[in-house]
mmCIF file with all atom_site columns, C-alpha atoms in Angstrom:
data_model
loop_
_atom_site.group_PDB
_atom_site.id
_atom_site.type_symbol
_atom_site.label_atom_id
_atom_site.label_alt_id
_atom_site.label_comp_id
_atom_site.label_asym_id
_atom_site.label_entity_id
_atom_site.label_seq_id
_atom_site.pdbx_PDB_ins_code
_atom_site.Cartn_x
_atom_site.Cartn_y
_atom_site.Cartn_z
_atom_site.occupancy
_atom_site.B_iso_or_equiv
_atom_site.pdbx_formal_charge
_atom_site.auth_seq_id
_atom_site.auth_comp_id
_atom_site.auth_asym_id
_atom_site.auth_atom_id
_atom_site.pdbx_PDB_model_num
ATOM 1   C CA . LYS A 1 1   ? -13.296 -12.139 -4.092  1.00 84.00 ? 20  LYS A CA 1
ATOM 2   C CA . GLN A 1 2   ? -12.079 -8.721  -5.227  1.00 88.00 ? 21  GLN A CA 1
ATOM 3   C CA . GLU A 1 3   ? -9.288  -8.763  -7.793  1.00 92.00 ? 22  GLU A CA 1
ATOM 4   C CA . VAL A 1 4   ? -7.465  -5.730  -9.151  1.00 95.00 ? 23  VAL A CA 1
ATOM 5   C CA . THR A 1 5   ? -5.695  -5.770  -12.506 1.00 96.00 ? 24  THR A CA 1
ATOM 6   C CA . GLN A 1 6   ? -3.395  -3.132  -13.922 1.00 97.00 ? 25  GLN A CA 1
ATOM 7   C CA . ILE A 1 7   ? -2.536  -2.914  -17.591 1.00 93.00 ? 26  ILE A CA 1
ATOM 8   C CA . PRO A 1 8   ? 0.068   -2.508  -18.960 1.00 92.00 ? 27  PRO A CA 1
ATOM 9   C CA . ALA A 1 9   ? 2.581   -4.069  -16.563 1.00 94.00 ? 28  ALA A CA 1
ATOM 10  C CA . ALA A 1 10  ? 5.288   -1.780  -17.956 1.00 96.00 ? 29  ALA A CA 1
ATOM 11  C CA . LEU A 1 11  ? 5.305   1.331   -20.110 1.00 95.00 ? 30  LEU A CA 1
ATOM 12  C CA . SER A 1 12  ? 8.111   3.379   -21.625 1.00 97.00 ? 31  SER A CA 1
ATOM 13  C CA . VAL A 1 13  ? 7.406   6.809   -23.122 1.00 96.00 ? 32  VAL A CA 1
ATOM 14  C CA . PRO A 1 14  ? 9.444   9.833   -24.250 1.00 97.00 ? 33  PRO A CA 1
ATOM 15  C CA . GLU A 1 15  ? 9.427   12.919  -22.088 1.00 97.00 ? 34  GLU A CA 1
ATOM 16  C CA . GLY A 1 16  ? 6.519   15.289  -22.688 1.00 97.00 ? 35  GLY A CA 1
ATOM 17  C CA . GLU A 1 17  ? 4.024   12.634  -23.725 1.00 96.00 ? 36  GLU A CA 1
ATOM 18  C CA . ASN A 1 18  ? 0.571   12.385  -22.148 1.00 97.00 ? 37  ASN A CA 1
ATOM 19  C CA . LEU A 1 19  ? -0.229  8.887   -20.917 1.00 95.00 ? 38  LEU A CA 1
ATOM 20  C CA . VAL A 1 20  ? -2.966  6.774   -19.349 1.00 96.00 ? 39  VAL A CA 1
ATOM 21  C CA . LEU A 1 21  ? -2.601  3.965   -16.846 1.00 97.00 ? 40  LEU A CA 1
ATOM 22  C CA . ASN A 1 22  ? -5.466  1.525   -16.427 1.00 97.00 ? 41  ASN A CA 1
ATOM 23  C CA . CYS A 1 23  ? -6.907  -0.242  -13.405 1.00 98.00 ? 42  CYS A CA 1
ATOM 24  C CA . SER A 1 24  ? -9.833  -2.666  -13.336 1.00 97.00 ? 43  SER A CA 1
ATOM 25  C CA . PHE A 1 25  ? -11.572 -4.388  -10.432 1.00 96.00 ? 44  PHE A CA 1
ATOM 26  C CA . THR A 1 26  ? -14.002 -7.283  -10.358 1.00 95.00 ? 45  THR A CA 1
ATOM 27  C CA . ASP A 1 27  ? -16.398 -6.218  -7.565  1.00 91.00 ? 46  ASP A CA 1
ATOM 28  C CA . SER A 1 28  ? -18.005 -2.801  -8.041  1.00 89.00 ? 47  SER A CA 1
ATOM 29  C CA . ALA A 1 29  ? -19.027 -2.527  -4.350  1.00 87.00 ? 48  ALA A CA 1
ATOM 30  C CA . ILE A 1 30  ? -16.034 -0.421  -3.421  1.00 89.00 ? 49  ILE A CA 1
ATOM 31  C CA . TYR A 1 31  ? -15.735 2.244   -0.728  1.00 87.00 ? 50  TYR A CA 1
ATOM 32  C CA . ASN A 1 32  ? -12.923 4.151   -2.403  1.00 90.00 ? 51  ASN A CA 1
ATOM 33  C CA . LEU A 1 33  ? -10.027 3.783   -4.852  1.00 94.00 ? 52  LEU A CA 1
ATOM 34  C CA . GLN A 1 34  ? -6.544  5.077   -4.273  1.00 95.00 ? 53  GLN A CA 1
ATOM 35  C CA . TRP A 1 35  ? -3.607  5.596   -6.654  1.00 97.00 ? 54  TRP A CA 1
ATOM 36  C CA . PHE A 1 36  ? -0.037  5.411   -5.328  1.00 97.00 ? 55  PHE A CA 1
ATOM 37  C CA . ARG A 1 37  ? 3.454   5.704   -6.739  1.00 97.00 ? 56  ARG A CA 1
ATOM 38  C CA . GLN A 1 38  ? 6.376   3.650   -5.491  1.00 95.00 ? 57  GLN A CA 1
ATOM 39  C CA . ASP A 1 39  ? 10.019  4.379   -6.211  1.00 94.00 ? 58  ASP A CA 1
ATOM 40  C CA . PRO A 1 40  ? 12.402  1.376   -6.207  1.00 88.00 ? 59  PRO A CA 1
ATOM 41  C CA . GLY A 1 41  ? 12.917  -0.050  -2.712  1.00 82.00 ? 60  GLY A CA 1
ATOM 42  C CA . LYS A 1 42  ? 10.799  2.671   -1.132  1.00 86.00 ? 61  LYS A CA 1
ATOM 43  C CA . GLY A 1 43  ? 7.399   3.025   0.468   1.00 89.00 ? 62  GLY A CA 1
ATOM 44  C CA . LEU A 1 44  ? 4.235   4.194   -1.265  1.00 93.00 ? 63  LEU A CA 1
ATOM 45  C CA . THR A 1 45  ? 3.294   7.803   -1.891  1.00 94.00 ? 64  THR A CA 1
ATOM 46  C CA . SER A 1 46  ? -0.420  8.526   -2.088  1.00 94.00 ? 65  SER A CA 1
ATOM 47  C CA . LEU A 1 47  ? -1.336  10.387  -5.279  1.00 96.00 ? 66  LEU A CA 1
ATOM 48  C CA . LEU A 1 48  ? -5.130  10.539  -5.406  1.00 95.00 ? 67  LEU A CA 1
ATOM 49  C CA . LEU A 1 49  ? -8.105  9.130   -3.529  1.00 93.00 ? 68  LEU A CA 1
ATOM 50  C CA . ILE A 1 50  ? -11.497 8.817   -5.215  1.00 93.00 ? 69  ILE A CA 1
ATOM 51  C CA . GLN A 1 51  ? -14.538 8.095   -3.068  1.00 90.00 ? 70  GLN A CA 1
ATOM 52  C CA . SER A 1 52  ? -17.100 5.726   -4.581  1.00 89.00 ? 71  SER A CA 1
ATOM 53  C CA . SER A 1 53  ? -19.547 8.623   -5.074  1.00 91.00 ? 72  SER A CA 1
ATOM 54  C CA . GLN A 1 54  ? -17.010 10.630  -7.108  1.00 93.00 ? 73  GLN A CA 1
ATOM 55  C CA . ARG A 1 55  ? -16.158 10.408  -10.794 1.00 95.00 ? 74  ARG A CA 1
ATOM 56  C CA . GLU A 1 56  ? -12.700 11.988  -10.812 1.00 95.00 ? 75  GLU A CA 1
ATOM 57  C CA . GLN A 1 57  ? -9.995  13.723  -8.838  1.00 96.00 ? 76  GLN A CA 1
ATOM 58  C CA . THR A 1 58  ? -7.217  16.020  -10.016 1.00 96.00 ? 77  THR A CA 1
ATOM 59  C CA . SER A 1 59  ? -3.872  16.982  -8.552  1.00 95.00 ? 78  SER A CA 1
ATOM 60  C CA . GLY A 1 60  ? -1.478  19.021  -10.675 1.00 96.00 ? 79  GLY A CA 1
ATOM 61  C CA . ARG A 1 61  ? -0.637  17.037  -13.826 1.00 97.00 ? 80  ARG A CA 1
ATOM 62  C CA . LEU A 1 62  ? -2.530  13.983  -12.552 1.00 97.00 ? 81  LEU A CA 1
ATOM 63  C CA . ASN A 1 63  ? -6.177  13.176  -13.157 1.00 97.00 ? 82  ASN A CA 1
ATOM 64  C CA . ALA A 1 64  ? -7.845  9.991   -11.963 1.00 97.00 ? 83  ALA A CA 1
ATOM 65  C CA . SER A 1 65  ? -11.279 8.864   -13.085 1.00 97.00 ? 84  SER A CA 1
ATOM 66  C CA . LEU A 1 66  ? -13.581 6.219   -11.674 1.00 97.00 ? 85  LEU A CA 1
ATOM 67  C CA . ASP A 1 67  ? -16.360 4.267   -13.393 1.00 95.00 ? 86  ASP A CA 1
ATOM 68  C CA . LYS A 1 68  ? -17.713 1.999   -10.690 1.00 92.00 ? 87  LYS A CA 1
ATOM 69  C CA . SER A 1 69  ? -20.330 0.304   -12.836 1.00 92.00 ? 88  SER A CA 1
ATOM 70  C CA . SER A 1 70  ? -17.737 -0.942  -15.313 1.00 94.00 ? 89  SER A CA 1
ATOM 71  C CA . GLY A 1 71  ? -15.118 -1.599  -12.644 1.00 95.00 ? 90  GLY A CA 1
ATOM 72  C CA . ARG A 1 72  ? -12.515 0.731   -14.118 1.00 97.00 ? 91  ARG A CA 1
ATOM 73  C CA . SER A 1 73  ? -10.252 3.585   -13.155 1.00 97.00 ? 92  SER A CA 1
ATOM 74  C CA . THR A 1 74  ? -7.686  5.473   -15.195 1.00 97.00 ? 93  THR A CA 1
ATOM 75  C CA . LEU A 1 75  ? -4.775  7.649   -14.124 1.00 97.00 ? 94  LEU A CA 1
ATOM 76  C CA . TYR A 1 76  ? -3.928  10.326  -16.687 1.00 97.00 ? 95  TYR A CA 1
ATOM 77  C CA . ILE A 1 77  ? -0.486  11.931  -16.501 1.00 97.00 ? 96  ILE A CA 1
ATOM 78  C CA . ALA A 1 78  ? -0.026  15.076  -18.572 1.00 97.00 ? 97  ALA A CA 1
ATOM 79  C CA . ALA A 1 79  ? 3.294   16.219  -20.022 1.00 97.00 ? 98  ALA A CA 1
ATOM 80  C CA . SER A 1 80  ? 5.286   13.360  -18.498 1.00 97.00 ? 99  SER A CA 1
ATOM 81  C CA . GLN A 1 81  ? 8.736   14.030  -17.008 1.00 97.00 ? 100 GLN A CA 1
ATOM 82  C CA . PRO A 1 82  ? 11.684  11.723  -16.179 1.00 97.00 ? 101 PRO A CA 1
ATOM 83  C CA . GLY A 1 83  ? 10.868  12.281  -12.485 1.00 96.00 ? 102 GLY A CA 1
ATOM 84  C CA . ASP A 1 84  ? 7.537   10.521  -13.058 1.00 97.00 ? 103 ASP A CA 1
ATOM 85  C CA . SER A 1 85  ? 9.415   7.241   -13.572 1.00 97.00 ? 104 SER A CA 1
ATOM 86  C CA . ALA A 1 86  ? 8.166   4.859   -10.876 1.00 97.00 ? 105 ALA A CA 1
ATOM 87  C CA . THR A 1 87  ? 5.715   2.017   -10.337 1.00 97.00 ? 106 THR A CA 1
ATOM 88  C CA . TYR A 1 88  ? 2.110   3.153   -10.102 1.00 98.00 ? 107 TYR A CA 1
ATOM 89  C CA . LEU A 1 89  ? -0.259  1.117   -7.942  1.00 97.00 ? 108 LEU A CA 1
ATOM 90  C CA . CYS A 1 90  ? -4.023  1.101   -7.823  1.00 97.00 ? 109 CYS A CA 1
ATOM 91  C CA . ALA A 1 91  ? -5.917  -0.140  -4.744  1.00 95.00 ? 110 ALA A CA 1
ATOM 92  C CA . VAL A 1 92  ? -9.598  -0.465  -3.812  1.00 93.00 ? 111 VAL A CA 1
ATOM 93  C CA . SER A 1 93  ? -11.311 -0.814  -0.472  1.00 88.00 ? 112 SER A CA 1
ATOM 94  C CA . ARG A 1 94  ? -14.744 -2.307  0.070   1.00 75.00 ? 113 ARG A CA 1
ATOM 95  C CA . TYR A 1 95  ? -17.867 -1.316  1.922   1.00 64.00 ? 114 TYR A CA 1
ATOM 96  C CA . GLY A 1 96  ? -18.662 -2.794  5.257   1.00 59.00 ? 115 GLY A CA 1
ATOM 97  C CA . GLY A 1 97  ? -16.536 -3.437  8.284   1.00 57.00 ? 116 GLY A CA 1
ATOM 98  C CA . SER A 1 98  ? -13.310 -3.839  6.325   1.00 58.00 ? 117 SER A CA 1
ATOM 99  C CA . GLN A 1 99  ? -13.143 -0.408  4.754   1.00 58.00 ? 118 GLN A CA 1
ATOM 100 C CA . GLY A 1 100 ? -9.454  -0.261  5.641   1.00 69.00 ? 119 GLY A CA 1
ATOM 101 C CA . ASN A 1 101 ? -8.694  -3.419  3.695   1.00 81.00 ? 120 ASN A CA 1
ATOM 102 C CA . LEU A 1 102 ? -6.997  -2.223  0.513   1.00 89.00 ? 121 LEU A CA 1
ATOM 103 C CA . ILE A 1 103 ? -6.713  -4.704  -2.357  1.00 91.00 ? 122 ILE A CA 1
ATOM 104 C CA . PHE A 1 104 ? -3.814  -3.831  -4.640  1.00 94.00 ? 123 PHE A CA 1
ATOM 105 C CA . GLY A 1 105 ? -2.992  -4.477  -8.257  1.00 95.00 ? 124 GLY A CA 1
ATOM 106 C CA . LYS A 1 106 ? 0.518   -5.522  -9.270  1.00 95.00 ? 125 LYS A CA 1
ATOM 107 C CA . GLY A 1 107 ? 1.265   -2.071  -10.628 1.00 96.00 ? 126 GLY A CA 1
ATOM 108 C CA . THR A 1 108 ? 2.437   -0.449  -13.853 1.00 97.00 ? 127 THR A CA 1
ATOM 109 C CA . LYS A 1 109 ? 6.150   0.309   -14.085 1.00 96.00 ? 128 LYS A CA 1
ATOM 110 C CA . LEU A 1 110 ? 6.550   3.616   -15.918 1.00 97.00 ? 129 LEU A CA 1
ATOM 111 C CA . SER A 1 111 ? 9.766   4.795   -17.501 1.00 97.00 ? 130 SER A CA 1
ATOM 112 C CA . VAL A 1 112 ? 9.911   8.315   -18.950 1.00 97.00 ? 131 VAL A CA 1
ATOM 113 C CA . LYS A 1 113 ? 12.962  8.825   -21.139 1.00 96.00 ? 132 LYS A CA 1
ATOM 114 C CA . PRO A 1 114 ? 14.583  12.262  -21.562 1.00 94.00 ? 133 PRO A CA 1
ATOM 115 C CA . GLU B 2 1   ? 9.459   13.721  12.578  1.00 59.00 ? 25  GLU B CA 1
ATOM 116 C CA . THR B 2 2   ? 6.503   13.842  10.265  1.00 75.00 ? 26  THR B CA 1
ATOM 117 C CA . GLY B 2 3   ? 4.336   11.284  8.507   1.00 93.00 ? 27  GLY B CA 1
ATOM 118 C CA . VAL B 2 4   ? 4.908   7.584   9.081   1.00 96.00 ? 28  VAL B CA 1
ATOM 119 C CA . THR B 2 5   ? 8.311   6.317   10.172  1.00 96.00 ? 29  THR B CA 1
ATOM 120 C CA . GLN B 2 6   ? 9.605   2.750   10.331  1.00 97.00 ? 30  GLN B CA 1
ATOM 121 C CA . THR B 2 7   ? 12.636  1.214   12.007  1.00 97.00 ? 31  THR B CA 1
ATOM 122 C CA . PRO B 2 8   ? 14.845  -0.494  11.201  1.00 97.00 ? 32  PRO B CA 1
ATOM 123 C CA . ARG B 2 9   ? 15.043  0.212   7.475   1.00 95.00 ? 33  ARG B CA 1
ATOM 124 C CA . HIS B 2 10  ? 16.968  -3.006  6.831   1.00 96.00 ? 34  HIS B CA 1
ATOM 125 C CA . LEU B 2 11  ? 17.056  -6.219  8.871   1.00 95.00 ? 35  LEU B CA 1
ATOM 126 C CA . VAL B 2 12  ? 18.869  -9.507  8.345   1.00 95.00 ? 36  VAL B CA 1
ATOM 127 C CA . MET B 2 13  ? 17.946  -12.349 10.670  1.00 91.00 ? 37  MET B CA 1
ATOM 128 C CA . GLY B 2 14  ? 18.405  -16.053 11.033  1.00 88.00 ? 38  GLY B CA 1
ATOM 129 C CA . MET B 2 15  ? 15.485  -18.441 11.213  1.00 86.00 ? 39  MET B CA 1
ATOM 130 C CA . THR B 2 16  ? 15.867  -18.892 14.974  1.00 85.00 ? 40  THR B CA 1
ATOM 131 C CA . ASN B 2 17  ? 16.090  -15.187 15.834  1.00 87.00 ? 41  ASN B CA 1
ATOM 132 C CA . LYS B 2 18  ? 13.434  -12.991 17.399  1.00 93.00 ? 42  LYS B CA 1
ATOM 133 C CA . LYS B 2 19  ? 13.178  -9.414  16.203  1.00 94.00 ? 43  LYS B CA 1
ATOM 134 C CA . SER B 2 20  ? 10.621  -6.612  16.086  1.00 97.00 ? 44  SER B CA 1
ATOM 135 C CA . LEU B 2 21  ? 9.688   -4.023  13.491  1.00 97.00 ? 45  LEU B CA 1
ATOM 136 C CA . LYS B 2 22  ? 8.488   -0.641  14.709  1.00 98.00 ? 46  LYS B CA 1
ATOM 137 C CA . CYS B 2 23  ? 6.148   1.867   13.100  1.00 98.00 ? 47  CYS B CA 1
ATOM 138 C CA . GLU B 2 24  ? 5.178   5.310   14.364  1.00 97.00 ? 48  GLU B CA 1
ATOM 139 C CA . GLN B 2 25  ? 2.696   7.734   12.856  1.00 97.00 ? 49  GLN B CA 1
ATOM 140 C CA . HIS B 2 26  ? 2.645   11.477  13.534  1.00 94.00 ? 50  HIS B CA 1
ATOM 141 C CA . LEU B 2 27  ? -0.582  12.233  11.650  1.00 95.00 ? 51  LEU B CA 1
ATOM 142 C CA . GLY B 2 28  ? -3.171  11.844  14.400  1.00 94.00 ? 52  GLY B CA 1
ATOM 143 C CA . HIS B 2 29  ? -4.783  8.874   12.646  1.00 93.00 ? 53  HIS B CA 1
ATOM 144 C CA . ASN B 2 30  ? -6.896  6.215   14.363  1.00 91.00 ? 54  ASN B CA 1
ATOM 145 C CA . ALA B 2 31  ? -5.991  3.192   12.230  1.00 91.00 ? 55  ALA B CA 1
ATOM 146 C CA . MET B 2 32  ? -2.691  1.461   11.426  1.00 93.00 ? 56  MET B CA 1
ATOM 147 C CA . TYR B 2 33  ? -1.824  -1.328  9.023   1.00 93.00 ? 57  TYR B CA 1
ATOM 148 C CA . TRP B 2 34  ? 0.925   -3.851  8.227   1.00 94.00 ? 58  TRP B CA 1
ATOM 149 C CA . TYR B 2 35  ? 1.479   -4.894  4.601   1.00 94.00 ? 59  TYR B CA 1
ATOM 150 C CA . LYS B 2 36  ? 3.892   -7.361  3.020   1.00 95.00 ? 60  LYS B CA 1
ATOM 151 C CA . GLN B 2 37  ? 5.389   -6.755  -0.426  1.00 94.00 ? 61  GLN B CA 1
ATOM 152 C CA . SER B 2 38  ? 7.124   -9.709  -2.078  1.00 92.00 ? 62  SER B CA 1
ATOM 153 C CA . ALA B 2 39  ? 8.689   -9.750  -5.506  1.00 86.00 ? 63  ALA B CA 1
ATOM 154 C CA . LYS B 2 40  ? 6.251   -10.433 -8.355  1.00 79.00 ? 64  LYS B CA 1
ATOM 155 C CA . LYS B 2 41  ? 3.199   -10.338 -6.033  1.00 87.00 ? 65  LYS B CA 1
ATOM 156 C CA . PRO B 2 42  ? 0.717   -7.587  -5.199  1.00 88.00 ? 66  PRO B CA 1
ATOM 157 C CA . LEU B 2 43  ? 0.965   -5.855  -1.856  1.00 91.00 ? 67  LEU B CA 1
ATOM 158 C CA . GLU B 2 44  ? -0.786  -8.014  0.753   1.00 91.00 ? 68  GLU B CA 1
ATOM 159 C CA . LEU B 2 45  ? -2.567  -6.663  3.817   1.00 90.00 ? 69  LEU B CA 1
ATOM 160 C CA . MET B 2 46  ? -1.481  -8.502  6.968   1.00 92.00 ? 70  MET B CA 1
ATOM 161 C CA . PHE B 2 47  ? -3.125  -6.741  9.919   1.00 91.00 ? 71  PHE B CA 1
ATOM 162 C CA . VAL B 2 48  ? -5.400  -3.765  10.571  1.00 89.00 ? 72  VAL B CA 1
ATOM 163 C CA . TYR B 2 49  ? -5.762  -1.961  13.900  1.00 89.00 ? 73  TYR B CA 1
ATOM 164 C CA . SER B 2 50  ? -8.551  0.543   14.478  1.00 84.00 ? 74  SER B CA 1
ATOM 165 C CA . LEU B 2 51  ? -8.511  2.448   17.779  1.00 77.00 ? 75  LEU B CA 1
ATOM 166 C CA . GLU B 2 52  ? -5.839  0.000   18.984  1.00 72.00 ? 76  GLU B CA 1
ATOM 167 C CA . GLU B 2 53  ? -8.097  -3.008  18.389  1.00 75.00 ? 77  GLU B CA 1
ATOM 168 C CA . ARG B 2 54  ? -7.180  -5.576  15.759  1.00 75.00 ? 78  ARG B CA 1
ATOM 169 C CA . VAL B 2 55  ? -9.982  -5.644  13.203  1.00 72.00 ? 79  VAL B CA 1
ATOM 170 C CA . GLU B 2 56  ? -8.365  -7.651  10.432  1.00 71.00 ? 80  GLU B CA 1
ATOM 171 C CA . ASN B 2 57  ? -5.992  -10.584 10.332  1.00 71.00 ? 81  ASN B CA 1
ATOM 172 C CA . ASN B 2 58  ? -5.532  -11.892 6.825   1.00 72.00 ? 82  ASN B CA 1
ATOM 173 C CA . SER B 2 59  ? -4.631  -15.495 7.631   1.00 81.00 ? 83  SER B CA 1
ATOM 174 C CA . VAL B 2 60  ? -1.116  -14.536 8.628   1.00 90.00 ? 84  VAL B CA 1
ATOM 175 C CA . PRO B 2 61  ? 1.058   -17.287 10.185  1.00 91.00 ? 85  PRO B CA 1
ATOM 176 C CA . SER B 2 62  ? 1.482   -17.066 13.947  1.00 91.00 ? 86  SER B CA 1
ATOM 177 C CA . ARG B 2 63  ? 5.221   -16.453 13.580  1.00 93.00 ? 87  ARG B CA 1
ATOM 178 C CA . PHE B 2 64  ? 4.134   -12.849 12.881  1.00 95.00 ? 88  PHE B CA 1
ATOM 179 C CA . SER B 2 65  ? 2.665   -11.205 15.975  1.00 93.00 ? 89  SER B CA 1
ATOM 180 C CA . PRO B 2 66  ? 1.399   -7.592  15.853  1.00 93.00 ? 90  PRO B CA 1
ATOM 181 C CA . GLU B 2 67  ? 1.093   -5.222  18.778  1.00 93.00 ? 91  GLU B CA 1
ATOM 182 C CA . CYS B 2 68  ? -0.556  -1.807  18.926  1.00 93.00 ? 92  CYS B CA 1
ATOM 183 C CA . PRO B 2 69  ? -0.001  -0.220  22.364  1.00 92.00 ? 93  PRO B CA 1
ATOM 184 C CA . ASN B 2 70  ? -1.545  3.112   21.343  1.00 92.00 ? 94  ASN B CA 1
ATOM 185 C CA . SER B 2 71  ? -2.863  4.838   18.246  1.00 90.00 ? 95  SER B CA 1
ATOM 186 C CA . SER B 2 72  ? 0.569   6.166   17.262  1.00 94.00 ? 96  SER B CA 1
ATOM 187 C CA . HIS B 2 73  ? 2.667   3.022   17.531  1.00 96.00 ? 97  HIS B CA 1
ATOM 188 C CA . LEU B 2 74  ? 2.543   -0.372  15.848  1.00 96.00 ? 98  LEU B CA 1
ATOM 189 C CA . PHE B 2 75  ? 4.941   -3.277  16.180  1.00 97.00 ? 99  PHE B CA 1
ATOM 190 C CA . LEU B 2 76  ? 5.410   -6.511  14.287  1.00 97.00 ? 100 LEU B CA 1
ATOM 191 C CA . HIS B 2 77  ? 7.161   -9.174  16.357  1.00 96.00 ? 101 HIS B CA 1
ATOM 192 C CA . LEU B 2 78  ? 8.959   -11.829 14.342  1.00 95.00 ? 102 LEU B CA 1
ATOM 193 C CA . HIS B 2 79  ? 10.092  -15.288 15.465  1.00 93.00 ? 103 HIS B CA 1
ATOM 194 C CA . THR B 2 80  ? 11.225  -18.474 13.740  1.00 92.00 ? 104 THR B CA 1
ATOM 195 C CA . LEU B 2 81  ? 10.726  -16.978 10.301  1.00 93.00 ? 105 LEU B CA 1
ATOM 196 C CA . GLN B 2 82  ? 11.304  -18.794 7.025   1.00 93.00 ? 106 GLN B CA 1
ATOM 197 C CA . PRO B 2 83  ? 13.387  -17.633 4.035   1.00 93.00 ? 107 PRO B CA 1
ATOM 198 C CA . GLU B 2 84  ? 10.142  -17.073 2.073   1.00 93.00 ? 108 GLU B CA 1
ATOM 199 C CA . ASP B 2 85  ? 9.223   -14.389 4.622   1.00 95.00 ? 109 ASP B CA 1
ATOM 200 C CA . SER B 2 86  ? 11.935  -12.177 3.148   1.00 95.00 ? 110 SER B CA 1
ATOM 201 C CA . ALA B 2 87  ? 10.134  -9.127  1.790   1.00 95.00 ? 111 ALA B CA 1
ATOM 202 C CA . LEU B 2 88  ? 9.525   -5.410  2.191   1.00 95.00 ? 112 LEU B CA 1
ATOM 203 C CA . TYR B 2 89  ? 7.233   -4.820  5.183   1.00 97.00 ? 113 TYR B CA 1
ATOM 204 C CA . LEU B 2 90  ? 5.250   -1.618  4.969   1.00 96.00 ? 114 LEU B CA 1
ATOM 205 C CA . CYS B 2 91  ? 3.319   0.184   7.656   1.00 96.00 ? 115 CYS B CA 1
ATOM 206 C CA . ALA B 2 92  ? 0.492   2.612   6.908   1.00 94.00 ? 116 ALA B CA 1
ATOM 207 C CA . SER B 2 93  ? -1.936  4.795   8.837   1.00 94.00 ? 117 SER B CA 1
ATOM 208 C CA . SER B 2 94  ? -5.229  6.557   8.126   1.00 91.00 ? 118 SER B CA 1
ATOM 209 C CA . GLN B 2 95  ? -8.417  7.797   9.605   1.00 88.00 ? 119 GLN B CA 1
ATOM 210 C CA . PHE B 2 96  ? -10.226 4.475   9.328   1.00 79.00 ? 120 PHE B CA 1
ATOM 211 C CA . GLY B 2 97  ? -11.564 3.923   5.825   1.00 75.00 ? 121 GLY B CA 1
ATOM 212 C CA . ASN B 2 98  ? -9.881  7.007   4.393   1.00 84.00 ? 122 ASN B CA 1
ATOM 213 C CA . GLU B 2 99  ? -6.666  7.771   2.525   1.00 88.00 ? 123 GLU B CA 1
ATOM 214 C CA . GLN B 2 100 ? -3.755  5.632   3.718   1.00 91.00 ? 124 GLN B CA 1
ATOM 215 C CA . PHE B 2 101 ? -0.259  7.025   4.179   1.00 93.00 ? 125 PHE B CA 1
ATOM 216 C CA . PHE B 2 102 ? 2.712   4.677   4.063   1.00 95.00 ? 126 PHE B CA 1
ATOM 217 C CA . GLY B 2 103 ? 6.094   4.547   5.748   1.00 95.00 ? 127 GLY B CA 1
ATOM 218 C CA . PRO B 2 104 ? 9.348   3.829   3.881   1.00 94.00 ? 128 PRO B CA 1
ATOM 219 C CA . GLY B 2 105 ? 9.286   0.128   4.781   1.00 95.00 ? 129 GLY B CA 1
ATOM 220 C CA . THR B 2 106 ? 11.656  -2.378  6.378   1.00 96.00 ? 130 THR B CA 1
ATOM 221 C CA . ARG B 2 107 ? 13.576  -4.613  3.986   1.00 96.00 ? 131 ARG B CA 1
ATOM 222 C CA . LEU B 2 108 ? 13.729  -7.995  5.762   1.00 96.00 ? 132 LEU B CA 1
ATOM 223 C CA . THR B 2 109 ? 16.063  -10.812 4.753   1.00 95.00 ? 133 THR B CA 1
ATOM 224 C CA . VAL B 2 110 ? 15.728  -14.191 6.464   1.00 94.00 ? 134 VAL B CA 1
ATOM 225 C CA . LEU B 2 111 ? 18.768  -16.432 6.108   1.00 91.00 ? 135 LEU B CA 1
#
């Protein structure tokens, strides 16, 4: 059974710092991995999608990497800003008929202080 | 309207009530999803519809009944819920197997 773990559960950093959020998964047979952000009481905003054949994806100050063999992904945020404060969620989907079945981690709650 | 919309945004219901949650996607996707988000637990997939056919049902109690009349609309019919069903219910859509886009959610409270 696929399990997704995100470490740390919470992180507080000063504005301007570069930071890394970690995601690990137990079954390497994934179809893709997706990073989301969630603001309190709100829905999820998709940040980056990495297909299983890819090693990384970049969008603005965000860079996500994927190492399928070790079951790990990292989300790198450059020059953090107070507006980046949110919970960041990692989710994986598997090969086969249930490619739409995303398995989520519990998230990392990020606080960026001015 | 753009993206994925959900109504109502907030719902309070008694255990004997019947209510429905509505989701609409304006992205031309062929798959729609219901998720449940409870405090202290990871997001849980409830149902998946691909081309209006249910392809996944993650052992959800029968008091939750989904309906997908077409590729743009998804409903979740609720009846005789329990207080532990109080949660944020999120709808998402995608081209099946690809990037999922989420709505803002319905905050449900069962008294």
